[in-house]
C-alpha cells in the first residue's frame, strides 16, 4: 500500500517540534493528497500509529518534525502535552467541515496555525467554481485573519510538492523558544516573572473540544451540535458518526498499513454531485 514504504519506525528520537494536523471525518477528499508532501519526503519515518517524523532543514540545520494526524475531536487527547503548532484542514464542499474547524479553533492556545482549504480545482477556479466553495474559502480566510494564521488552498486531485508545508515548519521552529517558555510557565508552582511572552489560555481548556466526546470522530446529531455547526439542512447528513478505516469505531485518522484505500476519506452521500 501507499504507506508501506514508510513502515520504518524512528525510535528513541525526540522531535524538535511537534505539529498536530486535524481533519474532519468524512470530508470528500483523499487523505493521500493532504499527507503526500510529508510521506513523499526522502527522510520520513513512522513514529507511531498515527504520527510521522520527517527530517528537514529548518534554518541552517536538519530538524526532526513530528506530525500527529488526528480528527478534530481526537486532538483533545493532546491537550496536556507540549505542541508547537496546528495544521487545520477543511473541505470547501461542506459547511460542517469549516464549522467544526471554527469551533475547535476557539479552544486552542496561542500557537502558530496553518489553515488549509481542500478544493476540487486550483487557482481562481477554486474560488469561482460554485457559490458554496466561494463562501467557504472566504470564511476560511476570515478565520485565518481572526487567528492570525496562515491560509492556503490545496487541490483534492493534485499532490503538492514535498516543500509544501516547509514555510510553516520554519515559522514554528523560530517560535519554539517562546512556545516552550509559555508552556512551562503554566506548570503549577512556577513563580511569575517579568519580561516573558504572553501565556496561552489555561492548558486544561486549550485543547478541549466542546462539540463532542474525546473518542475519535464522533459528532452529535440534532439539538446538541446544531448551534455550533451550520444551520442549513443541506449539510444535515454530515453530523453522523463516520468511520473511515474500519467498522470497529476506531479514530478516523489512524493509519492502516494494509491497504492504500484506507488512506482515503469516506465520501458522504450528497457531498458530491
PDB file of C-alpha atoms in Angstrom:
ATOM      1  CA  UNK A   1       0.000   0.000   0.000  1.00  0.00           C
ATOM      2  CA  UNK A   2       0.832   3.683  -0.187  1.00  0.00           C
ATOM      3  CA  UNK A   3       2.148   3.913   3.347  1.00  0.00           C
ATOM      4  CA  UNK A   4       4.038   0.607   3.399  1.00  0.00           C
ATOM      5  CA  UNK A   5       7.178   2.350   2.147  1.00  0.00           C
ATOM      6  CA  UNK A   6       7.246   4.251   5.429  1.00  0.00           C
ATOM      7  CA  UNK A   7       6.974   1.325   7.817  1.00  0.00           C
ATOM      8  CA  UNK A   8      10.328   2.001   9.467  1.00  0.00           C
ATOM      9  CA  UNK A   9       9.681   3.404  12.916  1.00  0.00           C
ATOM     10  CA  UNK A  10      12.033   6.025  14.271  1.00  0.00           C
ATOM     11  CA  UNK A  11      12.638   5.007  17.871  1.00  0.00           C
ATOM     12  CA  UNK A  12      14.348   6.824  20.719  1.00  0.00           C
ATOM     13  CA  UNK A  13      14.249  10.084  18.822  1.00  0.00           C
ATOM     14  CA  UNK A  14      12.735  13.178  20.393  1.00  0.00           C
ATOM     15  CA  UNK A  15      11.370  15.592  17.755  1.00  0.00           C
ATOM     16  CA  UNK A  16      12.472  19.200  17.684  1.00  0.00           C
ATOM     17  CA  UNK A  17       8.916  20.405  17.055  1.00  0.00           C
ATOM     18  CA  UNK A  18       5.515  18.696  17.242  1.00  0.00           C
ATOM     19  CA  UNK A  19       2.621  19.610  14.970  1.00  0.00           C
ATOM     20  CA  UNK A  20      -0.953  18.318  15.124  1.00  0.00           C
ATOM     21  CA  UNK A  21      -2.732  18.019  11.782  1.00  0.00           C
ATOM     22  CA  UNK A  22      -6.518  17.928  12.232  1.00  0.00           C
ATOM     23  CA  UNK A  23      -9.039  16.766   9.640  1.00  0.00           C
ATOM     24  CA  UNK A  24     -12.816  16.393   9.727  1.00  0.00           C
ATOM     25  CA  UNK A  25     -14.050  12.832   9.377  1.00  0.00           C
ATOM     26  CA  UNK A  26     -15.778  12.027   6.117  1.00  0.00           C
ATOM     27  CA  UNK A  27     -14.609  15.057   4.157  1.00  0.00           C
ATOM     28  CA  UNK A  28     -14.736  14.290   0.412  1.00  0.00           C
ATOM     29  CA  UNK A  29     -11.032  14.418  -0.389  1.00  0.00           C
ATOM     30  CA  UNK A  30      -8.194  11.929  -0.396  1.00  0.00           C
ATOM     31  CA  UNK A  31      -6.023  11.902   2.706  1.00  0.00           C
ATOM     32  CA  UNK A  32      -3.176  10.859   0.390  1.00  0.00           C
ATOM     33  CA  UNK A  33      -3.097  14.325  -1.145  1.00  0.00           C
ATOM     34  CA  UNK A  34      -3.041  16.036   2.246  1.00  0.00           C
ATOM     35  CA  UNK A  35      -0.301  13.788   3.627  1.00  0.00           C
ATOM     36  CA  UNK A  36       1.508  13.318   0.315  1.00  0.00           C
ATOM     37  CA  UNK A  37       4.042  16.156   0.752  1.00  0.00           C
ATOM     38  CA  UNK A  38       5.027  14.636   4.102  1.00  0.00           C
ATOM     39  CA  UNK A  39       5.081  10.971   3.129  1.00  0.00           C
ATOM     40  CA  UNK A  40       6.999  11.632  -0.086  1.00  0.00           C
ATOM     41  CA  UNK A  41       9.780  13.337   1.845  1.00  0.00           C
ATOM     42  CA  UNK A  42      13.063  11.452   1.494  1.00  0.00           C
ATOM     43  CA  UNK A  43      13.547  11.341   5.283  1.00  0.00           C
ATOM     44  CA  UNK A  44      10.124  10.339   6.574  1.00  0.00           C
ATOM     45  CA  UNK A  45       9.518   7.713   9.273  1.00  0.00           C
ATOM     46  CA  UNK A  46       6.541   6.395  11.174  1.00  0.00           C
ATOM     47  CA  UNK A  47       6.866   7.347  14.832  1.00  0.00           C
ATOM     48  CA  UNK A  48       3.574   5.840  15.955  1.00  0.00           C
ATOM     49  CA  UNK A  49       0.234   4.507  14.769  1.00  0.00           C
ATOM     50  CA  UNK A  50      -0.832   7.918  13.523  1.00  0.00           C
ATOM     51  CA  UNK A  51       2.276  10.069  13.616  1.00  0.00           C
ATOM     52  CA  UNK A  52       5.296  10.569  11.419  1.00  0.00           C
ATOM     53  CA  UNK A  53       8.671  12.242  11.827  1.00  0.00           C
ATOM     54  CA  UNK A  54      10.460  13.889   8.950  1.00  0.00           C
ATOM     55  CA  UNK A  55      13.926  15.376   8.902  1.00  0.00           C
ATOM     56  CA  UNK A  56      14.143  18.638   7.031  1.00  0.00           C
ATOM     57  CA  UNK A  57      16.296  21.752   7.010  1.00  0.00           C
ATOM     58  CA  UNK A  58      14.902  24.498   9.221  1.00  0.00           C
ATOM     59  CA  UNK A  59      17.446  27.250   9.231  1.00  0.00           C
ATOM     60  CA  UNK A  60      20.998  26.000   8.813  1.00  0.00           C
ATOM     61  CA  UNK A  61      20.497  22.531  10.291  1.00  0.00           C
ATOM     62  CA  UNK A  62      18.287  19.500   9.847  1.00  0.00           C
ATOM     63  CA  UNK A  63      15.499  19.238  12.398  1.00  0.00           C
ATOM     64  CA  UNK A  64      13.071  16.477  13.305  1.00  0.00           C
ATOM     65  CA  UNK A  65       9.439  17.485  12.789  1.00  0.00           C
ATOM     66  CA  UNK A  66       6.754  15.224  14.222  1.00  0.00           C
ATOM     67  CA  UNK A  67       3.305  15.469  12.652  1.00  0.00           C
ATOM     68  CA  UNK A  68       0.442  13.815  14.527  1.00  0.00           C
ATOM     69  CA  UNK A  69      -2.582  13.088  12.343  1.00  0.00           C
ATOM     70  CA  UNK A  70      -5.868  13.411  14.212  1.00  0.00           C
ATOM     71  CA  UNK A  71      -9.535  14.183  13.884  1.00  0.00           C
ATOM     72  CA  UNK A  72     -10.610  17.462  15.469  1.00  0.00           C
ATOM     73  CA  UNK A  73     -12.216  15.561  18.338  1.00  0.00           C
ATOM     74  CA  UNK A  74      -9.266  13.204  18.709  1.00  0.00           C
ATOM     75  CA  UNK A  75      -6.907  16.148  19.233  1.00  0.00           C
ATOM     76  CA  UNK A  76      -8.453  16.552  22.672  1.00  0.00           C
ATOM     77  CA  UNK A  77      -6.164  13.740  23.823  1.00  0.00           C
ATOM     78  CA  UNK A  78      -3.113  16.019  23.433  1.00  0.00           C
ATOM     79  CA  UNK A  79      -4.375  18.954  25.488  1.00  0.00           C
ATOM     80  CA  UNK A  80      -1.884  18.320  28.313  1.00  0.00           C
ATOM     81  CA  UNK A  81       1.117  17.796  26.030  1.00  0.00           C
ATOM     82  CA  UNK A  82       3.620  20.204  24.544  1.00  0.00           C
ATOM     83  CA  UNK A  83       2.572  21.011  20.986  1.00  0.00           C
ATOM     84  CA  UNK A  84       4.209  23.685  18.838  1.00  0.00           C
ATOM     85  CA  UNK A  85       1.569  24.272  16.151  1.00  0.00           C
ATOM     86  CA  UNK A  86      -1.538  23.121  14.299  1.00  0.00           C
ATOM     87  CA  UNK A  87      -2.428  22.410  10.683  1.00  0.00           C
ATOM     88  CA  UNK A  88      -6.222  22.592  10.356  1.00  0.00           C
ATOM     89  CA  UNK A  89      -7.705  21.078   7.199  1.00  0.00           C
ATOM     90  CA  UNK A  90     -11.247  21.516   5.875  1.00  0.00           C
ATOM     91  CA  UNK A  91     -13.225  20.849   2.720  1.00  0.00           C
ATOM     92  CA  UNK A  92     -14.721  23.668   0.666  1.00  0.00           C
ATOM     93  CA  UNK A  93     -17.644  21.355  -0.167  1.00  0.00           C
ATOM     94  CA  UNK A  94     -19.019  21.007   3.379  1.00  0.00           C
ATOM     95  CA  UNK A  95     -20.199  23.721   5.741  1.00  0.00           C
ATOM     96  CA  UNK A  96     -19.846  21.324   8.672  1.00  0.00           C
ATOM     97  CA  UNK A  97     -16.135  20.930   7.945  1.00  0.00           C
ATOM     98  CA  UNK A  98     -15.364  24.632   8.399  1.00  0.00           C
ATOM     99  CA  UNK A  99     -17.849  24.944  11.278  1.00  0.00           C
ATOM    100  CA  UNK A 100     -16.002  22.216  13.170  1.00  0.00           C
ATOM    101  CA  UNK A 101     -12.663  23.900  12.470  1.00  0.00           C
ATOM    102  CA  UNK A 102     -14.024  27.214  13.772  1.00  0.00           C
ATOM    103  CA  UNK A 103     -15.348  25.634  16.966  1.00  0.00           C
ATOM    104  CA  UNK A 104     -12.056  23.819  17.520  1.00  0.00           C
ATOM    105  CA  UNK A 105     -10.010  26.969  16.978  1.00  0.00           C
ATOM    106  CA  UNK A 106     -11.757  28.725  19.878  1.00  0.00           C
ATOM    107  CA  UNK A 107     -10.147  26.327  22.348  1.00  0.00           C
ATOM    108  CA  UNK A 108      -6.531  26.067  21.242  1.00  0.00           C
ATOM    109  CA  UNK A 109      -3.676  28.101  22.692  1.00  0.00           C
ATOM    110  CA  UNK A 110      -1.774  30.936  21.086  1.00  0.00           C
ATOM    111  CA  UNK A 111       0.291  28.810  18.715  1.00  0.00           C
ATOM    112  CA  UNK A 112       1.202  29.007  15.016  1.00  0.00           C
ATOM    113  CA  UNK A 113      -1.681  27.768  12.872  1.00  0.00           C
ATOM    114  CA  UNK A 114      -1.857  26.822   9.203  1.00  0.00           C
ATOM    115  CA  UNK A 115      -5.373  26.558   7.758  1.00  0.00           C
ATOM    116  CA  UNK A 116      -5.705  24.560   4.560  1.00  0.00           C
ATOM    117  CA  UNK A 117      -8.824  24.520   2.396  1.00  0.00           C
ATOM    118  CA  UNK A 118      -9.095  21.486   0.119  1.00  0.00           C
ATOM    119  CA  UNK A 119     -10.802  22.359  -3.164  1.00  0.00           C
ATOM    120  CA  UNK A 120     -11.849  20.483  -6.285  1.00  0.00           C
ATOM    121  CA  UNK A 121      -9.839  22.730  -8.581  1.00  0.00           C
ATOM    122  CA  UNK A 122      -6.895  25.071  -8.273  1.00  0.00           C
ATOM    123  CA  UNK A 123      -6.306  28.785  -8.712  1.00  0.00           C
ATOM    124  CA  UNK A 124      -9.200  31.115  -9.478  1.00  0.00           C
ATOM    125  CA  UNK A 125     -11.365  28.147 -10.446  1.00  0.00           C
ATOM    126  CA  UNK A 126     -11.445  27.063  -6.807  1.00  0.00           C
ATOM    127  CA  UNK A 127     -12.871  30.427  -5.790  1.00  0.00           C
ATOM    128  CA  UNK A 128     -15.402  30.833  -8.563  1.00  0.00           C
ATOM    129  CA  UNK A 129     -16.358  27.195  -9.208  1.00  0.00           C
ATOM    130  CA  UNK A 130     -19.578  27.416  -7.194  1.00  0.00           C
ATOM    131  CA  UNK A 131     -21.248  29.545  -4.556  1.00  0.00           C
ATOM    132  CA  UNK A 132     -20.544  27.161  -1.672  1.00  0.00           C
ATOM    133  CA  UNK A 133     -16.810  26.952  -2.411  1.00  0.00           C
ATOM    134  CA  UNK A 134     -16.694  30.732  -2.780  1.00  0.00           C
ATOM    135  CA  UNK A 135     -18.405  31.175   0.578  1.00  0.00           C
ATOM    136  CA  UNK A 136     -16.282  28.641   2.464  1.00  0.00           C
ATOM    137  CA  UNK A 137     -12.981  29.929   1.064  1.00  0.00           C
ATOM    138  CA  UNK A 138     -13.959  33.480   2.045  1.00  0.00           C
ATOM    139  CA  UNK A 139     -14.995  32.376   5.531  1.00  0.00           C
ATOM    140  CA  UNK A 140     -11.844  30.279   5.930  1.00  0.00           C
ATOM    141  CA  UNK A 141      -9.742  33.322   5.080  1.00  0.00           C
ATOM    142  CA  UNK A 142     -11.648  35.329   7.682  1.00  0.00           C
ATOM    143  CA  UNK A 143     -10.986  32.623  10.270  1.00  0.00           C
ATOM    144  CA  UNK A 144      -7.277  32.749   9.442  1.00  0.00           C
ATOM    145  CA  UNK A 145      -7.290  36.529   9.908  1.00  0.00           C
ATOM    146  CA  UNK A 146      -9.019  36.167  13.280  1.00  0.00           C
ATOM    147  CA  UNK A 147      -6.470  33.601  14.442  1.00  0.00           C
ATOM    148  CA  UNK A 148      -3.519  35.429  12.850  1.00  0.00           C
ATOM    149  CA  UNK A 149      -2.958  32.172  10.998  1.00  0.00           C
ATOM    150  CA  UNK A 150      -1.761  31.328   7.511  1.00  0.00           C
ATOM    151  CA  UNK A 151      -4.298  30.330   4.869  1.00  0.00           C
ATOM    152  CA  UNK A 152      -3.719  28.281   1.740  1.00  0.00           C
ATOM    153  CA  UNK A 153      -5.651  26.059  -0.640  1.00  0.00           C
ATOM    154  CA  UNK A 154      -4.816  22.620  -1.975  1.00  0.00           C
ATOM    155  CA  UNK A 155      -6.454  20.776  -4.844  1.00  0.00           C
ATOM    156  CA  UNK A 156      -8.030  17.453  -3.937  1.00  0.00           C
ATOM    157  CA  UNK A 157      -6.846  15.725  -7.117  1.00  0.00           C
ATOM    158  CA  UNK A 158      -3.297  17.085  -7.201  1.00  0.00           C
ATOM    159  CA  UNK A 159      -0.484  16.219  -4.797  1.00  0.00           C
ATOM    160  CA  UNK A 160       1.584  19.185  -3.682  1.00  0.00           C
ATOM    161  CA  UNK A 161       5.370  19.274  -3.666  1.00  0.00           C
ATOM    162  CA  UNK A 162       7.443  17.987  -0.762  1.00  0.00           C
ATOM    163  CA  UNK A 163       8.208  21.514   0.477  1.00  0.00           C
ATOM    164  CA  UNK A 164       4.511  22.453   0.674  1.00  0.00           C
ATOM    165  CA  UNK A 165       4.492  22.692   4.488  1.00  0.00           C
ATOM    166  CA  UNK A 166       8.100  23.846   4.956  1.00  0.00           C
ATOM    167  CA  UNK A 167       7.409  27.605   5.385  1.00  0.00           C
ATOM    168  CA  UNK A 168       5.014  26.812   8.220  1.00  0.00           C
ATOM    169  CA  UNK A 169       7.502  24.451   9.857  1.00  0.00           C
ATOM    170  CA  UNK A 170      10.137  27.200   9.695  1.00  0.00           C
ATOM    171  CA  UNK A 171       7.840  29.657  11.452  1.00  0.00           C
ATOM    172  CA  UNK A 172       7.076  27.109  14.168  1.00  0.00           C
ATOM    173  CA  UNK A 173      10.779  26.429  14.640  1.00  0.00           C
ATOM    174  CA  UNK A 174      11.541  30.138  15.016  1.00  0.00           C
ATOM    175  CA  UNK A 175       8.832  30.496  17.677  1.00  0.00           C
ATOM    176  CA  UNK A 176       9.780  27.327  19.547  1.00  0.00           C
ATOM    177  CA  UNK A 177      11.589  29.082  22.463  1.00  0.00           C
ATOM    178  CA  UNK A 178       8.655  31.340  23.360  1.00  0.00           C
ATOM    179  CA  UNK A 179       6.138  28.499  22.885  1.00  0.00           C
ATOM    180  CA  UNK A 180       8.019  26.245  25.283  1.00  0.00           C
ATOM    181  CA  UNK A 181       8.571  29.067  27.753  1.00  0.00           C
ATOM    182  CA  UNK A 182       4.833  29.756  27.833  1.00  0.00           C
ATOM    183  CA  UNK A 183       4.056  26.058  28.227  1.00  0.00           C
ATOM    184  CA  UNK A 184       6.414  25.599  31.173  1.00  0.00           C
ATOM    185  CA  UNK A 185       5.262  28.824  32.839  1.00  0.00           C
ATOM    186  CA  UNK A 186       1.826  27.207  33.137  1.00  0.00           C
ATOM    187  CA  UNK A 187       3.182  24.459  35.359  1.00  0.00           C
ATOM    188  CA  UNK A 188       1.953  24.751  38.993  1.00  0.00           C
ATOM    189  CA  UNK A 189       4.294  26.400  41.445  1.00  0.00           C
ATOM    190  CA  UNK A 190       6.330  28.282  38.858  1.00  0.00           C
ATOM    191  CA  UNK A 191       6.821  31.869  40.137  1.00  0.00           C
ATOM    192  CA  UNK A 192       5.643  34.626  37.807  1.00  0.00           C
ATOM    193  CA  UNK A 193       8.393  36.526  36.079  1.00  0.00           C
ATOM    194  CA  UNK A 194       8.880  39.716  34.169  1.00  0.00           C
ATOM    195  CA  UNK A 195       9.618  40.116  30.519  1.00  0.00           C
ATOM    196  CA  UNK A 196       8.016  36.844  29.484  1.00  0.00           C
ATOM    197  CA  UNK A 197       5.801  36.310  26.481  1.00  0.00           C
ATOM    198  CA  UNK A 198       2.000  36.321  26.952  1.00  0.00           C
ATOM    199  CA  UNK A 199       0.736  32.934  28.060  1.00  0.00           C
ATOM    200  CA  UNK A 200      -1.780  30.893  26.082  1.00  0.00           C
ATOM    201  CA  UNK A 201      -5.132  30.001  27.693  1.00  0.00           C
ATOM    202  CA  UNK A 202      -5.135  27.518  30.608  1.00  0.00           C
ATOM    203  CA  UNK A 203      -3.896  24.149  29.414  1.00  0.00           C
ATOM    204  CA  UNK A 204      -6.944  22.269  30.706  1.00  0.00           C
ATOM    205  CA  UNK A 205      -9.069  24.269  28.262  1.00  0.00           C
ATOM    206  CA  UNK A 206      -6.586  24.702  25.457  1.00  0.00           C
ATOM    207  CA  UNK A 207      -7.383  21.565  23.509  1.00  0.00           C
ATOM    208  CA  UNK A 208     -10.817  20.828  24.962  1.00  0.00           C
ATOM    209  CA  UNK A 209     -13.249  20.195  22.144  1.00  0.00           C
ATOM    210  CA  UNK A 210     -16.777  21.170  23.100  1.00  0.00           C
ATOM    211  CA  UNK A 211     -18.566  19.595  20.143  1.00  0.00           C
ATOM    212  CA  UNK A 212     -18.427  16.012  21.356  1.00  0.00           C
ATOM    213  CA  UNK A 213     -16.607  13.346  23.300  1.00  0.00           C
ATOM    214  CA  UNK A 214     -12.920  12.506  23.356  1.00  0.00           C
ATOM    215  CA  UNK A 215     -13.445   9.396  21.267  1.00  0.00           C
ATOM    216  CA  UNK A 216     -12.231   9.900  17.725  1.00  0.00           C
ATOM    217  CA  UNK A 217     -14.565  11.447  15.217  1.00  0.00           C
ATOM    218  CA  UNK A 218     -17.957  11.089  16.873  1.00  0.00           C
ATOM    219  CA  UNK A 219     -20.254  14.019  16.198  1.00  0.00           C
ATOM    220  CA  UNK A 220     -23.627  14.800  17.685  1.00  0.00           C
ATOM    221  CA  UNK A 221     -26.818  14.980  15.691  1.00  0.00           C
ATOM    222  CA  UNK A 222     -29.768  17.195  16.471  1.00  0.00           C
ATOM    223  CA  UNK A 223     -30.008  19.984  19.006  1.00  0.00           C
ATOM    224  CA  UNK A 224     -26.726  19.393  20.853  1.00  0.00           C
ATOM    225  CA  UNK A 225     -24.498  20.127  17.880  1.00  0.00           C
ATOM    226  CA  UNK A 226     -26.704  22.148  15.593  1.00  0.00           C
ATOM    227  CA  UNK A 227     -25.962  25.541  17.075  1.00  0.00           C
ATOM    228  CA  UNK A 228     -22.219  25.133  16.655  1.00  0.00           C
ATOM    229  CA  UNK A 229     -22.436  23.699  13.179  1.00  0.00           C
ATOM    230  CA  UNK A 230     -24.053  25.137  10.068  1.00  0.00           C
ATOM    231  CA  UNK A 231     -27.758  25.728  10.430  1.00  0.00           C
ATOM    232  CA  UNK A 232     -28.864  24.747   6.928  1.00  0.00           C
ATOM    233  CA  UNK A 233     -30.442  21.433   6.063  1.00  0.00           C
ATOM    234  CA  UNK A 234     -28.138  20.805   3.118  1.00  0.00           C
ATOM    235  CA  UNK A 235     -25.406  19.556   5.444  1.00  0.00           C
ATOM    236  CA  UNK A 236     -27.600  17.596   7.831  1.00  0.00           C
ATOM    237  CA  UNK A 237     -26.094  14.351   6.591  1.00  0.00           C
ATOM    238  CA  UNK A 238     -22.636  15.297   7.855  1.00  0.00           C
ATOM    239  CA  UNK A 239     -23.219  15.061  11.581  1.00  0.00           C
ATOM    240  CA  UNK A 240     -23.494  11.296  11.892  1.00  0.00           C
ATOM    241  CA  UNK A 241     -20.676   9.070  13.101  1.00  0.00           C
ATOM    242  CA  UNK A 242     -18.206   8.475  10.297  1.00  0.00           C
ATOM    243  CA  UNK A 243     -15.778   5.547  10.448  1.00  0.00           C
ATOM    244  CA  UNK A 244     -13.349   5.708   7.581  1.00  0.00           C
ATOM    245  CA  UNK A 245     -10.900   2.928   8.075  1.00  0.00           C
ATOM    246  CA  UNK A 246     -12.957   0.078   9.516  1.00  0.00           C
ATOM    247  CA  UNK A 247     -16.196  -0.848  11.233  1.00  0.00           C
ATOM    248  CA  UNK A 248     -14.771  -1.035  14.749  1.00  0.00           C
ATOM    249  CA  UNK A 249     -15.253   2.690  15.554  1.00  0.00           C
ATOM    250  CA  UNK A 250     -11.544   3.484  15.604  1.00  0.00           C
ATOM    251  CA  UNK A 251     -10.279   7.019  15.166  1.00  0.00           C
ATOM    252  CA  UNK A 252     -10.878   8.085  11.602  1.00  0.00           C
ATOM    253  CA  UNK A 253      -7.304   9.300  11.113  1.00  0.00           C
ATOM    254  CA  UNK A 254      -5.499   6.201  12.348  1.00  0.00           C
ATOM    255  CA  UNK A 255      -3.218   4.927   9.541  1.00  0.00           C
ATOM    256  CA  UNK A 256      -3.521   1.335   8.426  1.00  0.00           C
ATOM    257  CA  UNK A 257      -0.637  -0.278   6.578  1.00  0.00           C
ATOM    258  CA  UNK A 258      -2.766  -2.974   4.998  1.00  0.00           C
ATOM    259  CA  UNK A 259      -4.374  -1.118   2.153  1.00  0.00           C
ATOM    260  CA  UNK A 260      -3.903   2.031   0.139  1.00  0.00           C
ATOM    261  CA  UNK A 261      -7.630   2.504   0.016  1.00  0.00           C
ATOM    262  CA  UNK A 262      -7.703   3.021   3.762  1.00  0.00           C
ATOM    263  CA  UNK A 263      -5.969   6.361   3.320  1.00  0.00           C
ATOM    264  CA  UNK A 264      -8.999   7.840   1.591  1.00  0.00           C
ATOM    265  CA  UNK A 265     -11.792   9.615   3.402  1.00  0.00           C
ATOM    266  CA  UNK A 266     -15.287   8.197   3.022  1.00  0.00           C
ATOM    267  CA  UNK A 267     -17.476  10.009   0.551  1.00  0.00           C
ATOM    268  CA  UNK A 268     -20.644  11.327   2.158  1.00  0.00           C
ATOM    269  CA  UNK A 269     -23.914  10.745   0.380  1.00  0.00           C
ATOM    270  CA  UNK A 270     -24.810  14.023  -1.187  1.00  0.00           C
ATOM    271  CA  UNK A 271     -21.329  15.530  -0.792  1.00  0.00           C
ATOM    272  CA  UNK A 272     -20.511  15.041  -4.444  1.00  0.00           C
ATOM    273  CA  UNK A 273     -22.655  15.963  -7.336  1.00  0.00           C
TER     274      UNK A 273
END
